[in-house]
Structures are given as structure tokens and as C-alpha cells.
mmCIF file of C-alpha atoms in Angstrom:
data_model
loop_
_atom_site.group_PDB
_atom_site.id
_atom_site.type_symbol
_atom_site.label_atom_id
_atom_site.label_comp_id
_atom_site.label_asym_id
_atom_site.label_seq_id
_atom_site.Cartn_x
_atom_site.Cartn_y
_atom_site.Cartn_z
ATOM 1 C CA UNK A 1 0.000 0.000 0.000
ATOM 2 C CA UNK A 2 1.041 3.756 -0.932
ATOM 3 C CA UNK A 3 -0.357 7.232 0.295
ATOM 4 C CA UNK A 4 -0.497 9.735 -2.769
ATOM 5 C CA UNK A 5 -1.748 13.050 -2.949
ATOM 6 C CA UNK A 6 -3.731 13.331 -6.235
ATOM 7 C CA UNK A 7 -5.926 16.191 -7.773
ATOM 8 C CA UNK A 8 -9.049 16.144 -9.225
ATOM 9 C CA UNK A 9 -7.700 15.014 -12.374
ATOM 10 C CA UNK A 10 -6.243 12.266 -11.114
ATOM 11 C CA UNK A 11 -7.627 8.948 -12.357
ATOM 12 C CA UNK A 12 -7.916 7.675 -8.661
ATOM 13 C CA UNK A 13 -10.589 10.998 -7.742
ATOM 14 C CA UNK A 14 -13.280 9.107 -9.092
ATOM 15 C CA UNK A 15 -12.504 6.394 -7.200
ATOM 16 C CA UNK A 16 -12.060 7.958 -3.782
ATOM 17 C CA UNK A 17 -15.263 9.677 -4.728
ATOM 18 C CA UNK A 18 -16.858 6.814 -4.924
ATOM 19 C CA UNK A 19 -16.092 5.596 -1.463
ATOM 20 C CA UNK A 20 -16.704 8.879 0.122
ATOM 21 C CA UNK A 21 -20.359 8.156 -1.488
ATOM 22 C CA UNK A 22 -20.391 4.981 0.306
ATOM 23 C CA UNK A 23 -19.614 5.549 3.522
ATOM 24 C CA UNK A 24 -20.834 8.711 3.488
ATOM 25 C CA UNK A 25 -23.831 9.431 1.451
ATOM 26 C CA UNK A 26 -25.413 6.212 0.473
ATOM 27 C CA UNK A 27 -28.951 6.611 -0.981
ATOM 28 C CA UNK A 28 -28.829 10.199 -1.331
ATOM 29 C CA UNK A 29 -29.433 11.880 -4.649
ATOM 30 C CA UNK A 30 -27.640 14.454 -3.923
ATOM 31 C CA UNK A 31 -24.340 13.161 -3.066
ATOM 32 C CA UNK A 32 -22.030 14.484 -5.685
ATOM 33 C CA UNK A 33 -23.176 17.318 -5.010
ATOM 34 C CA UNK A 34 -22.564 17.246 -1.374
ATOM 35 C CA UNK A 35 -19.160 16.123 -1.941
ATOM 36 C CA UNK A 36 -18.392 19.554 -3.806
ATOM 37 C CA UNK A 37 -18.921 21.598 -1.244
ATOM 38 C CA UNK A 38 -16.941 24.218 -0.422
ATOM 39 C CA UNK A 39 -13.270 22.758 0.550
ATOM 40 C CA UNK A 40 -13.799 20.466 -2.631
ATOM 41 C CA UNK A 41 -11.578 22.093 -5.466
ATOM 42 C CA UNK A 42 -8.952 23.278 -2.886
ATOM 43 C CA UNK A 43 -8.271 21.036 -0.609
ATOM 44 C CA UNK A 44 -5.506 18.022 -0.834
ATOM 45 C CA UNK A 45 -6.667 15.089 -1.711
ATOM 46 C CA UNK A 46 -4.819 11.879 -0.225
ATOM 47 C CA UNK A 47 -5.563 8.154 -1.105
ATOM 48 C CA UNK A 48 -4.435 4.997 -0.044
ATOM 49 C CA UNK A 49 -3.794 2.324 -3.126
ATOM 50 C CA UNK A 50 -2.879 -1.193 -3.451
ATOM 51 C CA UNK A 51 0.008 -1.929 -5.667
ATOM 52 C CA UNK A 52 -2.800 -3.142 -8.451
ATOM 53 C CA UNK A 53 -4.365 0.456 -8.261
ATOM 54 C CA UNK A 54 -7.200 -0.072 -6.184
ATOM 55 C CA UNK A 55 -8.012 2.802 -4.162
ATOM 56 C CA UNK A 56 -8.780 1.860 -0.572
ATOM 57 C CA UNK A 57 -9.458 5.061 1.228
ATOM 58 C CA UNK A 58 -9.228 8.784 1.345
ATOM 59 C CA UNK A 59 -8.990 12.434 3.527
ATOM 60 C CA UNK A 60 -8.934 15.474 2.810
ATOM 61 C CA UNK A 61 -7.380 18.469 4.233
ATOM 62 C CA UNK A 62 -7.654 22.270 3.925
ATOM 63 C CA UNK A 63 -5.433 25.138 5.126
ATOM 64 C CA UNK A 64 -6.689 28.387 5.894
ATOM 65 C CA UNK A 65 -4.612 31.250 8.457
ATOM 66 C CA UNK A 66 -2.455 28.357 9.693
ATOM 67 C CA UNK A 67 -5.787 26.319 10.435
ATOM 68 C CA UNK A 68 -5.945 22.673 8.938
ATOM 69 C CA UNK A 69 -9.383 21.197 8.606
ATOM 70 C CA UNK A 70 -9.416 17.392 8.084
ATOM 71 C CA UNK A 71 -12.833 16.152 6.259
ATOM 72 C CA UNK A 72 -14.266 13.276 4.798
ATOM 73 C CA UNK A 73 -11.877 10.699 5.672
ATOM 74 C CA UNK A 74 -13.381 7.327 4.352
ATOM 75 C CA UNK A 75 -11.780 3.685 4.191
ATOM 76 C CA UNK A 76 -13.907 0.982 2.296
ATOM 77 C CA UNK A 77 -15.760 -1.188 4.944
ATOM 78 C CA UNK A 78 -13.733 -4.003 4.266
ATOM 79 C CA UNK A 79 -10.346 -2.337 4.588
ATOM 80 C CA UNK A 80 -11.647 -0.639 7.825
ATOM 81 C CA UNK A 81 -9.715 -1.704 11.263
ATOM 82 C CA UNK A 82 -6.867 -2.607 9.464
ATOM 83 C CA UNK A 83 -4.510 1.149 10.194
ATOM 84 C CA UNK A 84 -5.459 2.650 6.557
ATOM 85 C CA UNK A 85 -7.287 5.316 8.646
ATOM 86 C CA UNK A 86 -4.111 6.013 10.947
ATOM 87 C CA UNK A 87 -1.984 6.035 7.971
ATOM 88 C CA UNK A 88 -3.950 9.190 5.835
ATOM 89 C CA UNK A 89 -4.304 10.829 9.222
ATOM 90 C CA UNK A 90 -0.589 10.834 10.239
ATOM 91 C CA UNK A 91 0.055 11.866 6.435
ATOM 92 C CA UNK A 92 -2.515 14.301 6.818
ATOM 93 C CA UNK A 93 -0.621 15.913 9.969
ATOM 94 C CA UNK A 94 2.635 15.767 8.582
ATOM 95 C CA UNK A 95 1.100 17.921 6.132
ATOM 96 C CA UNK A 96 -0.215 20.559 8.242
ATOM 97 C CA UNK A 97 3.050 20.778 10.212
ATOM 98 C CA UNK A 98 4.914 21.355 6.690
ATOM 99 C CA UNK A 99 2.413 23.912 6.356
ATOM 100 C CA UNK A 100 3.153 25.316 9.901
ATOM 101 C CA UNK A 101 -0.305 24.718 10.869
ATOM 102 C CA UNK A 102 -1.542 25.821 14.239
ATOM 103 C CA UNK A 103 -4.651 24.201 14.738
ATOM 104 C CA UNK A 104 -6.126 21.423 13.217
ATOM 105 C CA UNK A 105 -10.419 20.905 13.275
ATOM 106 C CA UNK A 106 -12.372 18.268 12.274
ATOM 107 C CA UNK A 107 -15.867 16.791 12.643
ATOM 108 C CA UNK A 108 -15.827 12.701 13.569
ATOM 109 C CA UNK A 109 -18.680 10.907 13.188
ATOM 110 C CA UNK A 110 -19.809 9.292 16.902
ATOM 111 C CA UNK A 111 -18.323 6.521 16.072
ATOM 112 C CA UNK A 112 -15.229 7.966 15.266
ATOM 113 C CA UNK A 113 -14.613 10.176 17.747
ATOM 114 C CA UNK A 114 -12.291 7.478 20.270
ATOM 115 C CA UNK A 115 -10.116 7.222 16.757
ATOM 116 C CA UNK A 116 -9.275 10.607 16.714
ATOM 117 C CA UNK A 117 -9.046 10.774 20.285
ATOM 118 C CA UNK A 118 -6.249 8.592 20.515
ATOM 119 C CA UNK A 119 -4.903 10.702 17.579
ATOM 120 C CA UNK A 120 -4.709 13.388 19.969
ATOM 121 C CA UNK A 121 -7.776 15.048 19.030
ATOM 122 C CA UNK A 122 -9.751 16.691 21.702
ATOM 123 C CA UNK A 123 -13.581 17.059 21.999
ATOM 124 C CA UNK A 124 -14.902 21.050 21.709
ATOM 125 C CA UNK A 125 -18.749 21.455 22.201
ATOM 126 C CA UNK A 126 -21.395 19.219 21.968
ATOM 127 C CA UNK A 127 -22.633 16.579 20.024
ATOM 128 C CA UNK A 128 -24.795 18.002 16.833
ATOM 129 C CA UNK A 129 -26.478 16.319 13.417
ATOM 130 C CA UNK A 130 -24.559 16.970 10.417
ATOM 131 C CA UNK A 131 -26.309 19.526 8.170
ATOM 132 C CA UNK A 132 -25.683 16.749 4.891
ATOM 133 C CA UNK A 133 -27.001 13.873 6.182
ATOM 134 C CA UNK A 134 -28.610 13.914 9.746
ATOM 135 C CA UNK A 135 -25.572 12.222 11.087
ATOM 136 C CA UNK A 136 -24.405 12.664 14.398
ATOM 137 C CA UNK A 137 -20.974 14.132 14.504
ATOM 138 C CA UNK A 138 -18.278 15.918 17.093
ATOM 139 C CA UNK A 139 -16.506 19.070 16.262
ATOM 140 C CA UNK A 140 -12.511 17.815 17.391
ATOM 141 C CA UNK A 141 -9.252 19.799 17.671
ATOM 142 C CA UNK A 142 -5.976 19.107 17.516
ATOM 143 C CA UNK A 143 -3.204 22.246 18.567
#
């Protein structure tokens, strides 16, 4: 397995795309276009690949005034449990601190939030339902 940041010409986007609608926003019509939301066209896009191309799981991260925000991070099911998700997010840091980020945000889903706690995320707020899908999710940082 490799990490690679791609762009959205990249022929492994569609792919990663594709599992961000899985694990994300399956059954909803909408989903492409919830993908493309705002951090979409700028953000780095990192993906995890076999050696035979498949793509087996994704993050994102933004930076904006030395702030990293970390979003849609998704592993196929059957790759999840297996470290894929601690490898993008330790990539994903290492990328921030090239960056000389100073805080890094994200928003775990509940059953997430333990992962990114051990990551050295800590919980700010309260528990809240995502505005895309109803999910509930935990706003996290990271300093």
C-alpha cells in the first residue's frame, strides 16, 4: 500500500469519490453534489492504493490562516480496522506541520470520535447532526 496526494484530475478521484459516497452518502441523490462543497476544489486530496491500483481510502485536508481542517476521511468497509485510517491521518498531519499549521479541526462521526481521540484530538462542544445527512458528529481539535 502507498499514500499519494492526487488532484481532481487524477484517475484515482473518481474512485475515492466513490467511497466517500459509500460511507458517506449512500442513498442520497444528492451526493455528488454534497461532496463539492466548499473545501472540494482546494483542498488536498490523499488516497491509499494497493500496488494493483485499487483505491482503498481517502482524507482530505484544507489550510486556511495556519488552520488545517481534516474532512471526509473514508476507508472501504472491508479495509476498515486494518490502520489505513491512521496512515492518511498521520500523512494528513505531517502535512499541516509542513504547512506550519496551528490548529487542526475536524468533525468525527460518533463513532469515530475514540479514533481521533487517541490521535490526539480533543472534543470542543457538543454533540450536533450533520447539516448533509442527519448524522451525528463531534466538532474535534488538535493544537
Amino acid at each position: 500500500m502507498k499514500l499519494v496526494y492526487i488532484d481532481r484530475e487524477h484517475e484515482f478521484y473518481a474512485k475515492a469519490k466513490k467511497i466517500r459516497k459509500i460511507c458517506f452518502f449512500q442513498g442520497l441523490s444528492d451526493a455528488d453534489k454534497l461532496i463539492d462543497d466548499n473545501f472540494e476544489q482546494h483542498g488536498y486530496h490523499l488516497v491509499c492504493i494497493e500496488e494493483n491500483g485499487v483505491v482503498l481510502g481517502t482524507g482530505r485536508l484544507n489550510i486556511e490562516n495556519f488552520k488545517g481542517i481534516i474532512s471526509q476521511m473514508a476507508i472501504l468497509p472491508k479495509y476498515q480496522k486494518l490502520g489505513i485510517g491512521k496512515s492518511i491521518l498521520t500523512q494528513l498531519l505531517k502535512k499541516c506541520k509542513e504547512n506550519q499549521v496551528e490548529t487542526i479541526e475536524l468533525n468525527a462521526r460518533e463513532a469515530a470520535i475514540d479514533f481521533y481521540g487517541k490521535m490526539g484530538f480533543e472534543v470542543v462542544g457538543t454533540k450536533y447532526p450533520s447539516q448533509k445527512t442527519g448524522v451525528i458528529h463531534q466538532k474535534m481539535v488538535k493544537k
